[in-house]
Structures are given as C-alpha cells and as structure tokens.
Amino acid sequence: MTTNEPSFRESVDLMFNRAAALLDLPPGLEEKIRVCNSTYTVRFGVKLRGRIHTFTGYRSVHSEHMEPVKGGIRYALGVNQDEVEALAALMTYKCALVEAPFGGSKGGLCIDPREYDADEIEKITRRFAYELIKRDLIDPAQNVPAPDMGTGEKEMAVMADQYARMNTTDINARACVTGKPPHAGGIQGRVEATGRGVQYALQEFFRHPEDIAKAGMSGSLDGKRVIVQGLGNVGYHAAKFLTEEDGCIVTHVIERDGAVVAENGIDVDGLRNWIAEHGGVKGYPYGTYVEDGSVCLEADCDILIPAALEGVINLGNAANVKAPLIIEAANGPVTAGANDILMEKGTVIIPDLYANAGGVTVSYFEWVKNLSHIRFGRMQRRQEEARHQLIVDELERISKDSSINWTLSPNFKTKYLRGAGELELVRSGLDDTMREAYAAMRAVWHGRDDVRDLRTAGFLVSIDRVASSYQAKGI
Ligand code: NAD
C-alpha cells in the first residue's frame, strides 16, 4: 500500500461516514455508532520448547446494541489494534445487514500459526481463551467468537472446551463459540459457509439483469472467468462451488508465494491439495507460475474475488484492476481510496459487509442450535417425509384407478420424498439470508439518487438498523 493511504480502521470509518451523512440521525448518534466501545489487549506467556514465549492478543467490542457480540478470532503476525477494531466495526454492520441479532466484535493473536505444531497451537489457544473467558470476552450471552484467518474448527473446539472447564454448570456452554466441528457442538455447513455465501451472493447478483448491466456485463455466471486471491477457507470454498455448480472458470489463483495461471481453468481441489502438500502454489504442474502474484489482481477477468487479507486493492493498483465485478470475500480488501477510483471506472463492488456474511449467518444458526440443544430437522424430517409419501401414494393410486397411465419419475420421487436434514436447512437459511440482504441493499442502491454503489447502500441499511435499535431502547 502507498503511504498516503488511510489505515484499515480509517478506511472503514470513511465508508461509514459517507453513508451516515445520507441519514438523518439524531445529534451524536452517528459518532456513538462509529466508535469502537472497547479493546482489550492481553499479553500472556506459554512455556514451549523449554522457554517462555510471550504472545499479544486482542478482543475488540465495537457495538453492544445487541448482545452477545460476535466476531472471529484471527491468528496472523500482522494482527494489531487498528485491524481488530476495523474488523469489529465491520461485524456490527454485517450482522445488522443480514439480521443476525448480534453486536460486532473481533479478536486476534499476533502469531504465525504455521510456526507451531498442533499441540503447541492447542496450548496457546487454551491460554488465550482462558484470558478472554475470565473477562467475559468469551461467553454465550455476551461475546461469541468464531474462526477467521489462521483459525478453524480445532481452535474453536479448544476454546469451547476451555470455557466448559471454567463454567462447569453453564448448560449453554457450547454456545460460547461457533465454528466448532460437528462432533463438538458445531453445525453442518459451517466450514463452507463463508465461501457458500459468496456463491449465493453472486447467484443473487446474476438474477438481476439491471445490476449485471451496471457492471457492463451480460449473461449468467456460466463461463465467467474468475481470479481468486487466497485459497484458504473462504477462497477455496467459493472457487470450488462456483466452478463445480455455476460453470465459472478460475483462471488465476494468487497465494502467499505467487500465483498460478491457467487460462483453460484451474482444478481447484487439485491446487488446494498441492498447496497442502508443498506449502505454496510454486511448482504446481498444471499452470504457469508467476512469482509476483499481486500483478495477477490486474489481469483480465469477469470476476475478481479477493479472499485473503485487507488493503490488497489500493491507491497503488486500483487504476489497473480490469475486473468489472469485484466481490469482497475478504474483509476490507479494497481501501477507501481504491474504492473511489474503481467507482469512477464503473467497477461494481459487492462489499465485504454483505459478501462474506455467510460465515456469521451460519454461526448464528449454530448458536441457536447450541441454545436449543437439538439439531435442526430432528423433529420434523421423518414427518415431512411421511406426508410427502402420502401424496405420492395417492397420486399413484389415482393414476392406477383412473387408468390415466402416468408415472412419477424415480428422480422426482427420490428428491421429493427426502425430508430436509441439517445441511439442507442450513443452506436454505443461508440462501434466504443472502437474498433478503441483497434485496435490502438493492432497494437503496436503485431507490436513492444519492447512492451510487452497493457498499454505501449496505452501510445505509445497517446504520439505519443499528440506529433504530439504539433509539428503541435508549443508550
Ligand atoms: P484462511 O487462513 O483460511 O485463508 C487465507 C488464505 O489467504 C490462505 O490460503 C493464505 O495462504 C492466503 N494468503 C495469506 N496472505 C496472502 C497474500 N499476501 N497473498 C495471497 N494470499 C495470501 O482465512 P479465511 O478464513 O479464508 O479468511 C480469509 C478472509 O476472509 C479474511 O479477510 C477473513 O477476515 C475473511 N472472512 C473469513 C470468514 C470465515 O468464516 N473464515 C468469515 C468472514 C470473513
């Protein structure tokens, strides 16, 4: 990034300010919503490899207009207070936009998780969780973390276990964190959720010819050429679903150590396995390796999916970015300055607060499942199947009795007779959420002359909802 670029938090604030200026909020409320309520910094020691290592971690609470507050915990060397506060603010707006009943929070630990083995990560995670739990910064009713960059199911399971050890009589202990593995209180479909949400967001965008035209594009997702930055949890799932189910072609994957280019399409699973085995994309035999991967952000494509980290599209490269459509799978990948340049060029940006909200949406479902202590679909699935069977039997009886002589196709029967299990219900709930949130943003985008982009529209919807919540209950 260039030096005259605002910080990540300033960038989020600038985008917030732009939208808030279009709302008629009571005096002072705008500032109350914008500021981060609190940030806790902790330094703790863990004995590893014969000596004590000191780690620094953060947990920010941006807004408590609804509780618990919610947001992931990131493990990365670059974690700092500014970043965690920016991410916490985005969580507030994201939750409001997708109507997940949470305030915004975020956490981080300054660590490169690749430098530690699984046992060491567990030890560090347990100690970090202990520090947060004793200050109610992990708590089913107050603050519920989730995975983010560098963390996943394993870390969440350890945090949940640490909470249970420290709160042995809390019957809702499992709801203290989401993103746990299914066998440890998690929910089907959480690992894929953010990438799945990116897919649903794009599917919804491509249902609206007017919106497609705003990006200077036409047609459907089928055959669209895609660049993905970051083949981690979010980027991998988004790329996999878009190629396998929507006919997209991933031509470039940009990773830490460079990029792979294959104009005929990259086998997403093949590359993911290669990275897992070799630690990077270099040497992958079915594509051309580009050492300076970031130049590929500027390559020709239809859709650019930054799914790694913030600030990657900035004042330094925005003018060269050719993608007519950018979907922010990562948080904050486009800086405020770059956003202006891209808007002038007519690039359509599907903003982070919407695009990657699939994770928190399914986290919300997991939290509800943990509080209700029952898996979704358990009560009604077989009953639903029995009722469908009744209809099929009756139709087949009528056909036989009246000798109309038609039959239901076996494929239809198999699909129709199967009651929805947890995964189907989660996907359905996520799809509905992404469509509803898009409709809310779109109504503002198309309905107001002073709103030119989806980001401002998304912020407007969110700020309005947060403001209404404060106004309803008082500060
Ligand atoms: P992850 O750690 O699983 O994956 C990140 C990927 O990006 C890795 O493959 C990593 O090698 C790659 N990467 C790191 N630095 C890079 C660089 N400089 N250039 C190119 N690639 C680089 O993380 P994730 O969970 O997929 O999160 C990615 C982004 O999505 C973050 O911005 C995160 O805040 C956001 N997000 C994640 C979730 C979630 O549920 N995991 C939810 C919402 C938003």
PDB file of N, CA, C and O and ligand atoms in Angstrom, residues 74 87 94 106 147-151 190 194 229-235 254-256 307-310 329-331 356 359-360, ligand 1:
ATOM      1  N   ARG A  74      -8.628 -14.061  14.761  1.00  0.00           N
ATOM      2  CA  ARG A  74      -7.637 -14.229  13.692  1.00  0.00           C
ATOM      3  C   ARG A  74      -6.279 -14.538  14.288  1.00  0.00           C
ATOM      4  O   ARG A  74      -5.883 -13.917  15.270  1.00  0.00           O
ATOM      5  N   LEU A  87     -12.126  -4.613  11.952  1.00  0.00           N
ATOM      6  CA  LEU A  87     -12.871  -5.848  11.700  1.00  0.00           C
ATOM      7  C   LEU A  87     -14.090  -5.942  12.625  1.00  0.00           C
ATOM      8  O   LEU A  87     -15.152  -6.435  12.224  1.00  0.00           O
ATOM      9  N   LYS A  94     -22.191  -5.880   9.363  1.00  0.00           N
ATOM     10  CA  LYS A  94     -22.506  -7.148   8.709  1.00  0.00           C
ATOM     11  C   LYS A  94     -23.680  -7.835   9.398  1.00  0.00           C
ATOM     12  O   LYS A  94     -24.631  -8.267   8.747  1.00  0.00           O
ATOM     13  N   LYS A 106     -14.409  -8.553  17.433  1.00  0.00           N
ATOM     14  CA  LYS A 106     -13.369  -9.274  16.678  1.00  0.00           C
ATOM     15  C   LYS A 106     -12.179  -9.477  17.589  1.00  0.00           C
ATOM     16  O   LYS A 106     -11.956  -8.693  18.513  1.00  0.00           O
ATOM     17  N   PRO A 147     -14.229 -18.661  13.845  1.00  0.00           N
ATOM     18  CA  PRO A 147     -12.938 -18.701  13.153  1.00  0.00           C
ATOM     19  C   PRO A 147     -12.737 -17.498  12.227  1.00  0.00           C
ATOM     20  O   PRO A 147     -13.703 -16.885  11.785  1.00  0.00           O
ATOM     21  N   ASP A 148     -11.513 -17.191  11.960  1.00  0.00           N
ATOM     22  CA  ASP A 148     -11.156 -16.193  10.941  1.00  0.00           C
ATOM     23  C   ASP A 148      -9.825 -16.669  10.363  1.00  0.00           C
ATOM     24  O   ASP A 148      -9.445 -17.826  10.543  1.00  0.00           O
ATOM     25  N   MET A 149      -9.132 -15.779   9.711  1.00  0.00           N
ATOM     26  CA  MET A 149      -7.861 -16.140   9.090  1.00  0.00           C
ATOM     27  C   MET A 149      -6.938 -16.833  10.105  1.00  0.00           C
ATOM     28  O   MET A 149      -6.737 -16.326  11.208  1.00  0.00           O
ATOM     29  N   GLY A 150      -6.425 -17.979   9.744  1.00  0.00           N
ATOM     30  CA  GLY A 150      -5.455 -18.670  10.593  1.00  0.00           C
ATOM     31  C   GLY A 150      -6.065 -19.527  11.688  1.00  0.00           C
ATOM     32  O   GLY A 150      -5.334 -20.189  12.438  1.00  0.00           O
ATOM     33  N   THR A 151      -7.385 -19.488  11.837  1.00  0.00           N
ATOM     34  CA  THR A 151      -8.041 -20.352  12.830  1.00  0.00           C
ATOM     35  C   THR A 151      -9.141 -21.155  12.143  1.00  0.00           C
ATOM     36  O   THR A 151      -9.608 -20.793  11.070  1.00  0.00           O
ATOM     37  N   ARG A 190     -20.903 -25.226   8.376  1.00  0.00           N
ATOM     38  CA  ARG A 190     -20.259 -24.002   8.869  1.00  0.00           C
ATOM     39  C   ARG A 190     -18.903 -23.777   8.196  1.00  0.00           C
ATOM     40  O   ARG A 190     -18.559 -22.650   7.858  1.00  0.00           O
ATOM     41  N   THR A 194     -18.839 -19.372   4.556  1.00  0.00           N
ATOM     42  CA  THR A 194     -18.491 -18.061   4.020  1.00  0.00           C
ATOM     43  C   THR A 194     -18.314 -18.141   2.501  1.00  0.00           C
ATOM     44  O   THR A 194     -18.818 -17.293   1.753  1.00  0.00           O
ATOM     45  N   GLN A 229      -7.934 -14.571  -4.987  1.00  0.00           N
ATOM     46  CA  GLN A 229      -6.737 -14.363  -4.172  1.00  0.00           C
ATOM     47  C   GLN A 229      -6.943 -15.027  -2.817  1.00  0.00           C
ATOM     48  O   GLN A 229      -7.878 -14.676  -2.090  1.00  0.00           O
ATOM     49  N   GLY A 230      -6.110 -15.992  -2.474  1.00  0.00           N
ATOM     50  CA  GLY A 230      -6.227 -16.689  -1.191  1.00  0.00           C
ATOM     51  C   GLY A 230      -7.081 -17.935  -1.332  1.00  0.00           C
ATOM     52  O   GLY A 230      -8.298 -17.848  -1.450  1.00  0.00           O
ATOM     53  N   LEU A 231      -6.413 -19.107  -1.350  1.00  0.00           N
ATOM     54  CA  LEU A 231      -7.182 -20.348  -1.469  1.00  0.00           C
ATOM     55  C   LEU A 231      -7.284 -21.003  -0.083  1.00  0.00           C
ATOM     56  O   LEU A 231      -7.007 -22.182   0.093  1.00  0.00           O
ATOM     57  N   GLY A 232      -7.690 -20.183   0.890  1.00  0.00           N
ATOM     58  CA  GLY A 232      -7.906 -20.694   2.250  1.00  0.00           C
ATOM     59  C   GLY A 232      -9.359 -21.107   2.397  1.00  0.00           C
ATOM     60  O   GLY A 232     -10.031 -21.448   1.413  1.00  0.00           O
ATOM     61  N   ASN A 233      -9.857 -21.036   3.603  1.00  0.00           N
ATOM     62  CA  ASN A 233     -11.233 -21.487   3.833  1.00  0.00           C
ATOM     63  C   ASN A 233     -12.226 -20.800   2.893  1.00  0.00           C
ATOM     64  O   ASN A 233     -12.971 -21.444   2.163  1.00  0.00           O
ATOM     65  N   VAL A 234     -12.222 -19.490   2.876  1.00  0.00           N
ATOM     66  CA  VAL A 234     -13.235 -18.743   2.118  1.00  0.00           C
ATOM     67  C   VAL A 234     -13.003 -18.863   0.610  1.00  0.00           C
ATOM     68  O   VAL A 234     -13.911 -19.211  -0.153  1.00  0.00           O
ATOM     69  N   GLY A 235     -11.772 -18.587   0.187  1.00  0.00           N
ATOM     70  CA  GLY A 235     -11.464 -18.596  -1.242  1.00  0.00           C
ATOM     71  C   GLY A 235     -11.631 -19.973  -1.862  1.00  0.00           C
ATOM     72  O   GLY A 235     -12.167 -20.107  -2.966  1.00  0.00           O
ATOM     73  N   ILE A 254      -4.119 -16.576  -6.663  1.00  0.00           N
ATOM     74  CA  ILE A 254      -2.982 -15.835  -6.097  1.00  0.00           C
ATOM     75  C   ILE A 254      -2.811 -16.283  -4.647  1.00  0.00           C
ATOM     76  O   ILE A 254      -3.762 -16.249  -3.874  1.00  0.00           O
ATOM     77  N   GLU A 255      -1.624 -16.740  -4.310  1.00  0.00           N
ATOM     78  CA  GLU A 255      -1.359 -17.164  -2.934  1.00  0.00           C
ATOM     79  C   GLU A 255      -0.163 -16.388  -2.379  1.00  0.00           C
ATOM     80  O   GLU A 255       0.382 -15.517  -3.049  1.00  0.00           O
ATOM     81  N   ARG A 256       0.226 -16.732  -1.147  1.00  0.00           N
ATOM     82  CA  ARG A 256       1.341 -16.029  -0.490  1.00  0.00           C
ATOM     83  C   ARG A 256       2.623 -16.054  -1.322  1.00  0.00           C
ATOM     84  O   ARG A 256       3.349 -15.078  -1.381  1.00  0.00           O
ATOM     85  N   ALA A 307      -9.828 -12.953  -1.434  1.00  0.00           N
ATOM     86  CA  ALA A 307     -10.297 -13.760  -0.294  1.00  0.00           C
ATOM     87  C   ALA A 307      -9.153 -14.036   0.671  1.00  0.00           C
ATOM     88  O   ALA A 307      -9.081 -15.103   1.274  1.00  0.00           O
ATOM     89  N   ALA A 308      -8.232 -13.065   0.782  1.00  0.00           N
ATOM     90  CA  ALA A 308      -7.096 -13.290   1.681  1.00  0.00           C
ATOM     91  C   ALA A 308      -7.067 -12.248   2.791  1.00  0.00           C
ATOM     92  O   ALA A 308      -7.466 -12.512   3.920  1.00  0.00           O
ATOM     93  N   LEU A 309      -6.620 -11.043   2.458  1.00  0.00           N
ATOM     94  CA  LEU A 309      -6.445 -10.051   3.511  1.00  0.00           C
ATOM     95  C   LEU A 309      -6.825  -8.657   3.038  1.00  0.00           C
ATOM     96  O   LEU A 309      -7.148  -8.458   1.863  1.00  0.00           O
ATOM     97  N   GLU A 310      -6.773  -7.703   3.951  1.00  0.00           N
ATOM     98  CA  GLU A 310      -7.235  -6.348   3.652  1.00  0.00           C
ATOM     99  C   GLU A 310      -6.196  -5.550   2.847  1.00  0.00           C
ATOM    100  O   GLU A 310      -5.015  -5.874   2.831  1.00  0.00           O
ATOM    101  N   ALA A 329     -14.675 -11.122  -0.763  1.00  0.00           N
ATOM    102  CA  ALA A 329     -14.796 -12.284   0.118  1.00  0.00           C
ATOM    103  C   ALA A 329     -13.999 -12.054   1.398  1.00  0.00           C
ATOM    104  O   ALA A 329     -14.398 -12.472   2.478  1.00  0.00           O
ATOM    105  N   ALA A 330     -12.865 -11.369   1.281  1.00  0.00           N
ATOM    106  CA  ALA A 330     -12.089 -10.990   2.471  1.00  0.00           C
ATOM    107  C   ALA A 330     -12.716  -9.741   3.077  1.00  0.00           C
ATOM    108  O   ALA A 330     -13.561  -9.088   2.467  1.00  0.00           O
ATOM    109  N   ASN A 331     -12.278  -9.408   4.277  1.00  0.00           N
ATOM    110  CA  ASN A 331     -12.700  -8.156   4.885  1.00  0.00           C
ATOM    111  C   ASN A 331     -11.753  -7.045   4.470  1.00  0.00           C
ATOM    112  O   ASN A 331     -10.529  -7.190   4.586  1.00  0.00           O
ATOM    113  N   ASN A 356     -19.200 -11.503   2.574  1.00  0.00           N
ATOM    114  CA  ASN A 356     -18.682 -12.601   3.393  1.00  0.00           C
ATOM    115  C   ASN A 356     -19.497 -12.830   4.656  1.00  0.00           C
ATOM    116  O   ASN A 356     -19.019 -13.423   5.623  1.00  0.00           O
ATOM    117  N   GLY A 359     -20.543 -16.557   6.807  1.00  0.00           N
ATOM    118  CA  GLY A 359     -19.938 -17.162   7.993  1.00  0.00           C
ATOM    119  C   GLY A 359     -20.717 -16.823   9.250  1.00  0.00           C
ATOM    120  O   GLY A 359     -21.109 -17.711  10.017  1.00  0.00           O
ATOM    121  N   VAL A 360     -20.991 -15.555   9.436  1.00  0.00           N
ATOM    122  CA  VAL A 360     -21.696 -15.171  10.668  1.00  0.00           C
ATOM    123  C   VAL A 360     -23.152 -15.648  10.619  1.00  0.00           C
ATOM    124  O   VAL A 360     -23.754 -15.958  11.653  1.00  0.00           O
TER     125      VAL A 360
HETATM  126  P1  NAD B   1      -7.535 -18.693   5.822  1.00  0.00           P
HETATM  127  O1  NAD B   1      -6.406 -18.526   6.768  1.00  0.00           O
HETATM  128  O2  NAD B   1      -8.267 -19.986   5.799  1.00  0.00           O
HETATM  129  O3  NAD B   1      -7.053 -18.420   4.325  1.00  0.00           O
HETATM  130  C1  NAD B   1      -6.354 -17.293   3.930  1.00  0.00           C
HETATM  131  C2  NAD B   1      -5.631 -17.656   2.649  1.00  0.00           C
HETATM  132  O4  NAD B   1      -5.009 -16.491   2.121  1.00  0.00           O
HETATM  133  C3  NAD B   1      -4.536 -18.704   2.859  1.00  0.00           C
HETATM  134  O5  NAD B   1      -4.600 -19.671   1.842  1.00  0.00           O
HETATM  135  C4  NAD B   1      -3.257 -17.888   2.796  1.00  0.00           C
HETATM  136  O6  NAD B   1      -2.142 -18.641   2.367  1.00  0.00           O
HETATM  137  C5  NAD B   1      -3.653 -16.812   1.803  1.00  0.00           C
HETATM  138  N1  NAD B   1      -2.845 -15.599   1.930  1.00  0.00           N
HETATM  139  C6  NAD B   1      -2.344 -15.037   3.052  1.00  0.00           C
HETATM  140  N2  NAD B   1      -1.641 -13.933   2.734  1.00  0.00           N
HETATM  141  C7  NAD B   1      -1.705 -13.802   1.397  1.00  0.00           C
HETATM  142  C8  NAD B   1      -1.169 -12.871   0.478  1.00  0.00           C
HETATM  143  N3  NAD B   1      -0.422 -11.858   0.885  1.00  0.00           N
HETATM  144  N4  NAD B   1      -1.455 -13.041  -0.824  1.00  0.00           N
HETATM  145  C9  NAD B   1      -2.210 -14.067  -1.259  1.00  0.00           C
HETATM  146  N5  NAD B   1      -2.729 -14.989  -0.429  1.00  0.00           N
HETATM  147  C10 NAD B   1      -2.472 -14.856   0.876  1.00  0.00           C
HETATM  148  O7  NAD B   1      -8.519 -17.458   6.105  1.00  0.00           O
HETATM  149  P2  NAD B   1     -10.043 -17.337   5.753  1.00  0.00           P
HETATM  150  O8  NAD B   1     -10.811 -17.791   6.929  1.00  0.00           O
HETATM  151  O9  NAD B   1     -10.300 -17.923   4.423  1.00  0.00           O
HETATM  152  O10 NAD B   1     -10.203 -15.748   5.693  1.00  0.00           O
HETATM  153  C11 NAD B   1      -9.868 -15.002   4.530  1.00  0.00           C
HETATM  154  C12 NAD B   1     -10.554 -13.657   4.606  1.00  0.00           C
HETATM  155  O11 NAD B   1     -11.972 -13.864   4.733  1.00  0.00           O
HETATM  156  C13 NAD B   1     -10.166 -12.767   5.766  1.00  0.00           C
HETATM  157  O12 NAD B   1     -10.228 -11.415   5.366  1.00  0.00           O
HETATM  158  C14 NAD B   1     -11.259 -13.028   6.783  1.00  0.00           C
HETATM  159  O13 NAD B   1     -11.424 -11.956   7.700  1.00  0.00           O
HETATM  160  C15 NAD B   1     -12.442 -13.162   5.869  1.00  0.00           C
HETATM  161  N6  NAD B   1     -13.584 -13.879   6.462  1.00  0.00           N
HETATM  162  C16 NAD B   1     -13.454 -15.157   6.906  1.00  0.00           C
HETATM  163  C17 NAD B   1     -14.564 -15.803   7.431  1.00  0.00           C
HETATM  164  C18 NAD B   1     -14.524 -17.256   7.869  1.00  0.00           C
HETATM  165  O14 NAD B   1     -15.594 -17.798   8.159  1.00  0.00           O
HETATM  166  N7  NAD B   1     -13.393 -17.912   7.894  1.00  0.00           N
HETATM  167  C19 NAD B   1     -15.774 -15.129   7.556  1.00  0.00           C
HETATM  168  C20 NAD B   1     -15.873 -13.817   7.092  1.00  0.00           C
HETATM  169  C21 NAD B   1     -14.760 -13.208   6.540  1.00  0.00           C
END
